[in-house]
């Protein structure tokens, strides 16, 4: 994954728990990199190790770390680095989610070494839709849930998210039912 | 006064030299000269022989009906050349029961033009590819500068920590005393 993902984990831990905690997380993860470059690609293992170590050090389940991380990704990382681009993604939550597949296809062109997830929307209604999430990476469905929560906050829209299908149940991708 | 505005293949090719259109069985009926330069025998071939879907990839199928569902999305396809895989980004549209694709090759860096034997003049006048390549080049150079600076700092830090070990590893203590006698 690109450095910006690891930067975000660092940002989340540092802002909410302090620099000292981050140093503990880094030590525990055995990741030996001082500076993550935004647009350089790192092994996925680095990200998984950091997330796992954060869960251990903070004493919370990994799923909670991933959800918090997803929210942080949208509200801090995304808005800080890509503020105008994020806002241009849609005038409201529904428009933004419908545009999500294109957003990721475009990201892929700009970052050639990146393998971004693939999204598809279906069953679009006035107050709900289904978001399909396809990825080669395992275990990041909670991250997607966090992202959706973050988007809800970004658009100041109360939402509920139900993971109705997942790979852990043998389905070939995840489907989130999103209501607002 | 013309009631309905229509555009023919000749003009379409000027605007989109990398366009192609295919019929319901996905056989390619017509293609622009830019695309034919890359893949001379394209017309008459099936889409599935010449291209592969990159985005969307998991959810789209190589059928007319499936592709027709994605006319509102960015489409990234890969041209299956002998030694190289070239990405083409664009859009699909259904017109008179045919699928029309318009788009142009995605150049990730200036050197790609040479790699794929393309010239700026192979692209349409309106295509922002030339400006895009300039922007990418500037970004690449800026990143190399930062990387160089970063490597220099890492090296300097290592030298500092190495030097700092001398006093601690030295069996004879060293003191720095100011003129007034205070130990620094």
Tab-separated table of C-alpha atoms in Angstrom:
chain	number	residue	atom	x	y	z
A	1	UNK	CA	0.000	0.000	0.000
A	2	UNK	CA	1.048	3.553	-0.483
A	3	UNK	CA	2.756	5.440	2.343
A	4	UNK	CA	-0.273	7.637	2.837
A	5	UNK	CA	-2.084	4.653	4.423
A	6	UNK	CA	0.701	4.100	6.939
A	7	UNK	CA	0.938	7.846	7.566
A	8	UNK	CA	-2.739	7.754	8.449
A	9	UNK	CA	-2.272	4.990	11.048
A	10	UNK	CA	0.565	7.023	12.524
A	11	UNK	CA	-1.628	10.148	12.517
A	12	UNK	CA	-4.567	8.395	14.157
A	13	UNK	CA	-2.498	6.862	16.964
A	14	UNK	CA	-0.420	9.998	17.543
A	15	UNK	CA	-3.363	12.408	17.608
A	16	UNK	CA	-5.565	10.296	19.854
A	17	UNK	CA	-3.047	8.582	22.131
A	18	UNK	CA	0.156	10.606	21.872
A	19	UNK	CA	3.597	10.249	20.362
A	20	UNK	CA	4.766	7.844	23.062
A	21	UNK	CA	1.996	5.364	22.253
A	22	UNK	CA	2.880	5.577	18.563
A	23	UNK	CA	6.506	4.725	19.379
A	24	UNK	CA	5.257	1.699	21.331
A	25	UNK	CA	3.085	0.620	18.388
A	26	UNK	CA	5.991	0.985	16.007
A	27	UNK	CA	8.299	-0.970	18.266
A	28	UNK	CA	5.748	-3.727	18.729
A	29	UNK	CA	5.066	-3.937	14.974
A	30	UNK	CA	8.818	-4.314	14.275
A	31	UNK	CA	8.350	-1.936	11.348
A	32	UNK	CA	11.664	-0.241	10.879
A	33	UNK	CA	10.764	2.739	8.716
A	34	UNK	CA	11.089	6.290	10.052
A	35	UNK	CA	9.305	8.279	7.374
A	36	UNK	CA	6.470	7.024	5.192
A	37	UNK	CA	6.406	8.768	1.862
A	38	UNK	CA	2.926	9.642	0.779
A	39	UNK	CA	3.274	8.325	-2.768
A	40	UNK	CA	5.761	5.536	-2.370
A	41	UNK	CA	4.460	1.998	-2.183
A	42	UNK	CA	5.208	-0.276	0.766
A	43	UNK	CA	4.472	-3.934	1.354
A	44	UNK	CA	0.950	-4.600	2.650
A	45	UNK	CA	2.572	-6.404	5.584
A	46	UNK	CA	3.734	-3.053	6.987
A	47	UNK	CA	0.137	-1.825	7.211
A	48	UNK	CA	-1.206	-5.071	8.696
A	49	UNK	CA	1.636	-5.168	11.256
A	50	UNK	CA	1.000	-1.578	12.313
A	51	UNK	CA	-2.756	-2.143	12.651
A	52	UNK	CA	-2.210	-5.364	14.610
A	53	UNK	CA	0.318	-3.710	16.907
A	54	UNK	CA	-2.045	-0.769	17.490
A	55	UNK	CA	-4.777	-3.193	18.597
A	56	UNK	CA	-2.338	-4.929	20.997
A	57	UNK	CA	-0.907	-1.752	22.498
A	58	UNK	CA	-4.308	-0.040	22.877
A	59	UNK	CA	-5.949	-3.238	24.108
A	60	UNK	CA	-8.902	-3.050	21.697
A	61	UNK	CA	-10.066	-5.527	19.024
A	62	UNK	CA	-8.534	-5.184	15.555
A	63	UNK	CA	-11.992	-4.577	14.073
A	64	UNK	CA	-12.357	-1.437	16.204
A	65	UNK	CA	-8.937	-0.208	15.109
A	66	UNK	CA	-9.944	-0.694	11.474
A	67	UNK	CA	-13.270	1.111	11.916
A	68	UNK	CA	-11.584	4.046	13.671
A	69	UNK	CA	-8.955	4.035	10.983
A	70	UNK	CA	-11.582	4.134	8.226
A	71	UNK	CA	-13.236	7.178	9.792
A	72	UNK	CA	-9.909	8.882	10.258
A	73	UNK	CA	-9.011	8.123	6.653
A	74	UNK	CA	-12.003	10.056	5.331
A	75	UNK	CA	-12.231	12.866	7.873
A	76	UNK	CA	-8.545	13.633	8.349
A	77	UNK	CA	-6.340	12.041	5.689
A	78	UNK	CA	-8.772	12.457	2.813
A	79	UNK	CA	-9.963	15.930	3.736
A	80	UNK	CA	-6.466	17.215	4.485
A	81	UNK	CA	-4.743	15.859	1.384
A	82	UNK	CA	-7.577	15.757	-1.087
A	83	UNK	CA	-10.087	18.199	0.386
A	84	UNK	CA	-11.310	19.772	-2.846
A	85	UNK	CA	-11.220	16.441	-4.637
A	86	UNK	CA	-13.251	14.786	-1.868
A	87	UNK	CA	-15.839	17.561	-1.914
A	88	UNK	CA	-16.082	17.367	-5.700
A	89	UNK	CA	-16.990	13.679	-5.402
A	90	UNK	CA	-20.662	14.479	-4.851
A	91	UNK	CA	-23.037	17.024	-3.375
A	92	UNK	CA	-24.412	14.556	-0.840
A	93	UNK	CA	-23.717	11.093	0.530
A	94	UNK	CA	-25.743	9.313	-2.141
A	95	UNK	CA	-24.016	11.084	-5.022
A	96	UNK	CA	-20.639	10.479	-3.421
A	97	UNK	CA	-21.262	6.746	-3.034
A	98	UNK	CA	-22.493	6.438	-6.613
A	99	UNK	CA	-19.284	8.120	-7.748
A	100	UNK	CA	-17.098	5.910	-5.544
A	101	UNK	CA	-16.302	3.333	-8.284
A	102	UNK	CA	-15.009	6.039	-10.632
A	103	UNK	CA	-13.063	7.639	-7.827
A	104	UNK	CA	-11.102	4.434	-7.327
A	105	UNK	CA	-10.573	3.771	-11.021
A	106	UNK	CA	-9.060	7.230	-11.349
A	107	UNK	CA	-6.845	6.761	-8.313
A	108	UNK	CA	-5.510	3.631	-9.961
A	109	UNK	CA	-4.394	5.595	-13.025
A	110	UNK	CA	-2.562	8.175	-10.948
A	111	UNK	CA	-0.829	5.631	-8.697
A	112	UNK	CA	0.273	2.866	-11.077
A	113	UNK	CA	1.681	0.573	-8.377
A	114	UNK	CA	-1.498	0.704	-6.367
A	115	UNK	CA	-4.141	-1.994	-6.390
A	116	UNK	CA	-7.136	-0.076	-5.092
A	117	UNK	CA	-10.334	-1.885	-4.176
A	118	UNK	CA	-13.185	-2.027	-6.640
A	119	UNK	CA	-16.625	-0.740	-5.676
A	120	UNK	CA	-20.006	-1.119	-7.317
A	121	UNK	CA	-23.343	0.292	-6.258
A	122	UNK	CA	-26.677	-1.409	-6.763
A	123	UNK	CA	-30.265	-1.220	-5.486
A	124	UNK	CA	-30.111	2.562	-5.355
A	125	UNK	CA	-33.146	4.019	-3.602
A	126	UNK	CA	-33.930	7.415	-2.206
A	127	UNK	CA	-32.587	6.539	1.234
A	128	UNK	CA	-30.467	3.474	0.713
A	129	UNK	CA	-28.164	1.590	-1.593
A	130	UNK	CA	-25.971	-1.466	-1.612
A	131	UNK	CA	-22.248	-0.999	-1.867
A	132	UNK	CA	-20.276	-3.927	-3.257
A	133	UNK	CA	-16.636	-4.129	-2.253
A	134	UNK	CA	-14.186	-6.278	-4.189
A	135	UNK	CA	-10.570	-6.560	-3.074
A	136	UNK	CA	-7.646	-8.925	-3.272
A	137	UNK	CA	-6.807	-7.977	0.301
A	138	UNK	CA	-8.227	-9.919	3.199
A	139	UNK	CA	-9.724	-8.677	6.398
A	140	UNK	CA	-10.380	-5.039	5.575
A	141	UNK	CA	-14.186	-5.110	5.522
A	142	UNK	CA	-14.249	-3.261	8.863
A	143	UNK	CA	-12.068	-0.601	7.319
A	144	UNK	CA	-14.761	-0.102	4.663
A	145	UNK	CA	-17.411	0.173	7.395
A	146	UNK	CA	-15.259	2.874	9.027
A	147	UNK	CA	-14.927	4.691	5.708
A	148	UNK	CA	-18.705	4.730	5.296
A	149	UNK	CA	-19.158	6.058	8.842
A	150	UNK	CA	-16.597	8.753	8.046
A	151	UNK	CA	-18.463	9.704	4.876
A	152	UNK	CA	-21.695	9.933	6.862
A	153	UNK	CA	-19.988	12.390	9.221
A	154	UNK	CA	-18.439	14.301	6.330
A	155	UNK	CA	-21.891	14.875	4.835
A	156	UNK	CA	-23.478	15.308	8.279
A	157	UNK	CA	-25.864	12.480	7.462
A	158	UNK	CA	-26.870	9.854	10.000
A	159	UNK	CA	-26.339	6.420	8.475
A	160	UNK	CA	-26.619	2.774	9.367
A	161	UNK	CA	-24.392	0.172	7.781
A	162	UNK	CA	-25.118	-3.545	7.658
A	163	UNK	CA	-22.612	-5.973	6.263
A	164	UNK	CA	-25.027	-8.346	4.531
A	165	UNK	CA	-22.545	-10.553	2.638
A	166	UNK	CA	-18.877	-11.204	3.224
A	167	UNK	CA	-15.984	-13.357	2.119
A	168	UNK	CA	-15.658	-14.750	5.625
A	169	UNK	CA	-19.015	-16.468	4.960
A	170	UNK	CA	-17.796	-17.808	1.639
A	171	UNK	CA	-19.262	-15.095	-0.632
A	172	UNK	CA	-16.883	-13.742	-3.294
A	173	UNK	CA	-17.085	-10.125	-2.115
A	174	UNK	CA	-18.579	-7.911	0.583
A	175	UNK	CA	-21.912	-6.139	0.326
A	176	UNK	CA	-22.793	-3.325	2.690
A	177	UNK	CA	-26.362	-2.170	2.892
A	178	UNK	CA	-26.256	1.560	3.592
A	179	UNK	CA	-29.293	3.482	4.871
A	180	UNK	CA	-29.499	7.185	5.580
B	1	UNK	CA	-32.214	23.204	-40.161
B	2	UNK	CA	-31.006	19.715	-39.276
B	3	UNK	CA	-33.415	17.994	-36.931
B	4	UNK	CA	-31.036	15.410	-35.550
B	5	UNK	CA	-27.306	15.952	-35.262
B	6	UNK	CA	-25.316	12.936	-36.400
B	7	UNK	CA	-21.623	12.273	-36.557
B	8	UNK	CA	-19.959	9.765	-38.868
B	9	UNK	CA	-16.970	7.504	-38.362
B	10	UNK	CA	-14.641	9.921	-40.164
B	11	UNK	CA	-15.311	12.751	-37.753
B	12	UNK	CA	-15.512	10.441	-34.771
B	13	UNK	CA	-12.024	9.244	-35.609
B	14	UNK	CA	-10.707	12.816	-35.632
B	15	UNK	CA	-12.103	13.459	-32.175
B	16	UNK	CA	-11.305	10.009	-30.803
B	17	UNK	CA	-8.485	8.324	-32.757
B	18	UNK	CA	-8.589	5.402	-30.305
B	19	UNK	CA	-12.332	4.743	-30.538
B	20	UNK	CA	-13.873	1.475	-31.601
B	21	UNK	CA	-17.353	0.095	-31.886
B	22	UNK	CA	-18.544	-3.486	-31.642
B	23	UNK	CA	-21.757	-5.403	-32.242
B	24	UNK	CA	-23.767	-7.478	-29.784
B	25	UNK	CA	-21.412	-10.493	-29.975
B	26	UNK	CA	-18.551	-8.083	-29.186
B	27	UNK	CA	-17.005	-8.346	-32.621
B	28	UNK	CA	-15.159	-5.160	-33.498
B	29	UNK	CA	-16.754	-3.424	-36.468
B	30	UNK	CA	-14.737	-0.245	-36.760
B	31	UNK	CA	-11.734	1.330	-35.028
B	32	UNK	CA	-9.897	4.657	-35.105
B	33	UNK	CA	-6.523	5.054	-36.760
B	34	UNK	CA	-4.651	5.569	-33.485
B	35	UNK	CA	-5.862	2.222	-32.203
B	36	UNK	CA	-5.165	0.558	-35.552
B	37	UNK	CA	-1.590	1.849	-35.397
B	38	UNK	CA	-1.177	-0.066	-32.134
B	39	UNK	CA	-3.137	-3.144	-33.218
B	40	UNK	CA	-3.381	-3.304	-37.019
B	41	UNK	CA	-5.680	-6.320	-37.378
B	42	UNK	CA	-8.207	-5.214	-34.785
B	43	UNK	CA	-11.310	-4.893	-36.983
B	44	UNK	CA	-13.039	-8.269	-37.268
B	45	UNK	CA	-11.483	-9.517	-34.052
B	46	UNK	CA	-13.501	-10.125	-30.938
B	47	UNK	CA	-13.197	-7.665	-28.057
B	48	UNK	CA	-12.156	-10.498	-25.737
B	49	UNK	CA	-9.160	-11.368	-27.950
B	50	UNK	CA	-7.805	-7.840	-28.020
B	51	UNK	CA	-8.768	-6.379	-24.652
B	52	UNK	CA	-9.051	-7.210	-21.005
B	53	UNK	CA	-11.083	-5.282	-18.424
B	54	UNK	CA	-8.963	-3.712	-15.696
B	55	UNK	CA	-11.582	-1.433	-14.083
B	56	UNK	CA	-14.199	-2.544	-13.485
B	57	UNK	CA	-12.783	-6.059	-13.457
B	58	UNK	CA	-14.432	-8.169	-10.760
B	59	UNK	CA	-17.998	-7.241	-11.487
B	60	UNK	CA	-18.100	-6.796	-15.282
B	61	UNK	CA	-18.508	-9.651	-17.760
B	62	UNK	CA	-17.541	-9.895	-21.399
B	63	UNK	CA	-21.118	-9.656	-22.630
B	64	UNK	CA	-23.110	-6.916	-24.304
B	65	UNK	CA	-25.638	-6.775	-21.454
B	66	UNK	CA	-23.024	-6.567	-18.742
B	67	UNK	CA	-21.018	-3.855	-20.491
B	68	UNK	CA	-24.218	-1.915	-21.127
B	69	UNK	CA	-24.633	-1.536	-17.347
B	70	UNK	CA	-21.379	0.413	-17.106
B	71	UNK	CA	-22.006	3.301	-19.481
B	72	UNK	CA	-21.806	5.781	-16.584
B	73	UNK	CA	-18.409	4.602	-15.369
B	74	UNK	CA	-14.758	5.193	-16.083
B	75	UNK	CA	-13.633	2.174	-18.089
B	76	UNK	CA	-10.016	1.030	-18.051
B	77	UNK	CA	-9.150	-1.683	-20.557
B	78	UNK	CA	-5.834	-3.239	-21.408
B	79	UNK	CA	-4.837	-3.734	-25.022
B	80	UNK	CA	-3.285	-7.185	-25.356
B	81	UNK	CA	-0.212	-6.365	-27.437
B	82	UNK	CA	2.487	-8.956	-27.960
B	83	UNK	CA	5.094	-7.702	-25.512
B	84	UNK	CA	3.325	-4.875	-23.796
B	85	UNK	CA	0.136	-4.215	-21.978
B	86	UNK	CA	-1.223	-0.785	-22.701
B	87	UNK	CA	-3.964	0.760	-20.576
B	88	UNK	CA	-6.686	2.706	-22.331
B	89	UNK	CA	-9.125	4.766	-20.300
B	90	UNK	CA	-12.452	5.914	-21.571
B	91	UNK	CA	-16.177	5.403	-21.668
B	92	UNK	CA	-18.638	3.019	-23.239
B	93	UNK	CA	-21.862	4.125	-24.865
B	94	UNK	CA	-24.703	2.202	-26.475
B	95	UNK	CA	-25.688	3.556	-29.884
B	96	UNK	CA	-28.045	1.709	-32.222
B	97	UNK	CA	-27.396	-1.657	-30.557
B	98	UNK	CA	-23.667	-1.269	-30.807
B	99	UNK	CA	-21.179	-0.530	-28.071
B	100	UNK	CA	-19.088	2.539	-28.760
B	101	UNK	CA	-15.874	3.032	-26.807
B	102	UNK	CA	-14.153	6.399	-26.765
B	103	UNK	CA	-10.986	7.061	-24.832
B	104	UNK	CA	-7.242	7.240	-25.202
B	105	UNK	CA	-4.116	5.404	-24.048
B	106	UNK	CA	-3.058	6.200	-20.524
B	107	UNK	CA	0.499	7.467	-20.435
B	108	UNK	CA	1.932	7.231	-16.921
B	109	UNK	CA	5.204	8.887	-17.866
B	110	UNK	CA	6.753	10.723	-20.813
B	111	UNK	CA	8.815	7.669	-21.762
B	112	UNK	CA	5.625	5.664	-22.350
B	113	UNK	CA	5.044	7.457	-25.662
B	114	UNK	CA	8.274	6.016	-27.016
B	115	UNK	CA	7.658	2.657	-25.394
B	116	UNK	CA	4.380	2.225	-27.281
B	117	UNK	CA	5.657	3.919	-30.440
B	118	UNK	CA	3.111	6.712	-30.150
B	119	UNK	CA	3.440	10.367	-31.075
B	120	UNK	CA	1.643	13.305	-29.549
B	121	UNK	CA	0.058	13.770	-32.991
B	122	UNK	CA	-1.592	10.329	-32.693
B	123	UNK	CA	-3.824	11.816	-29.999
B	124	UNK	CA	-6.733	14.149	-30.636
B	125	UNK	CA	-6.049	17.877	-30.429
B	126	UNK	CA	-8.368	18.203	-27.428
B	127	UNK	CA	-6.760	15.307	-25.531
B	128	UNK	CA	-4.971	16.669	-22.420
B	129	UNK	CA	-2.324	13.932	-22.594
B	130	UNK	CA	0.604	16.272	-23.403
B	131	UNK	CA	-0.116	18.605	-20.491
B	132	UNK	CA	-0.682	15.578	-18.256
B	133	UNK	CA	2.750	14.201	-19.099
B	134	UNK	CA	4.354	17.549	-18.225
B	135	UNK	CA	2.632	17.562	-14.847
B	136	UNK	CA	3.728	13.990	-14.159
B	137	UNK	CA	7.320	14.793	-15.097
B	138	UNK	CA	7.425	17.756	-12.732
B	139	UNK	CA	6.045	15.582	-9.938
B	140	UNK	CA	8.567	12.826	-10.605
B	141	UNK	CA	11.500	15.289	-10.464
B	142	UNK	CA	10.206	16.864	-7.254
B	143	UNK	CA	9.907	13.443	-5.644
B	144	UNK	CA	13.449	12.517	-6.660
B	145	UNK	CA	14.691	15.742	-5.017
B	146	UNK	CA	12.895	14.914	-1.771
B	147	UNK	CA	14.176	11.328	-1.847
B	148	UNK	CA	17.757	12.563	-2.285
B	149	UNK	CA	17.336	15.000	0.590
B	150	UNK	CA	15.841	12.264	2.770
B	151	UNK	CA	18.710	9.846	2.022
B	152	UNK	CA	21.198	12.582	2.939
B	153	UNK	CA	19.455	13.151	6.278
B	154	UNK	CA	19.386	9.429	7.111
B	155	UNK	CA	23.125	9.230	6.404
B	156	UNK	CA	23.849	12.345	8.477
B	157	UNK	CA	21.786	10.995	11.389
B	158	UNK	CA	23.726	7.757	11.326
B	159	UNK	CA	27.037	9.635	11.408
B	160	UNK	CA	25.837	11.733	14.331
B	161	UNK	CA	24.789	8.682	16.347
B	162	UNK	CA	28.073	6.930	15.512
B	163	UNK	CA	30.085	9.949	16.641
B	164	UNK	CA	27.976	10.311	19.763
B	165	UNK	CA	29.072	6.825	20.836
B	166	UNK	CA	32.718	7.860	21.140
B	167	UNK	CA	32.451	9.572	24.541
B	168	UNK	CA	30.333	6.752	26.012
B	169	UNK	CA	32.699	4.077	24.749
B	170	UNK	CA	35.793	6.029	25.810
B	171	UNK	CA	37.256	4.749	29.108
B	172	UNK	CA	38.738	8.216	29.783
B	173	UNK	CA	35.987	10.685	30.674
B	174	UNK	CA	35.826	13.919	28.726
B	175	UNK	CA	34.614	17.188	30.266
B	176	UNK	CA	33.903	20.543	28.666
B	177	UNK	CA	34.375	23.420	31.078
B	178	UNK	CA	33.545	27.060	30.378
B	179	UNK	CA	35.843	29.950	31.343
B	180	UNK	CA	33.733	30.536	34.425
B	181	UNK	CA	34.289	26.958	35.529
B	182	UNK	CA	30.849	25.434	34.907
B	183	UNK	CA	30.718	21.976	33.418
B	184	UNK	CA	28.841	21.863	30.140
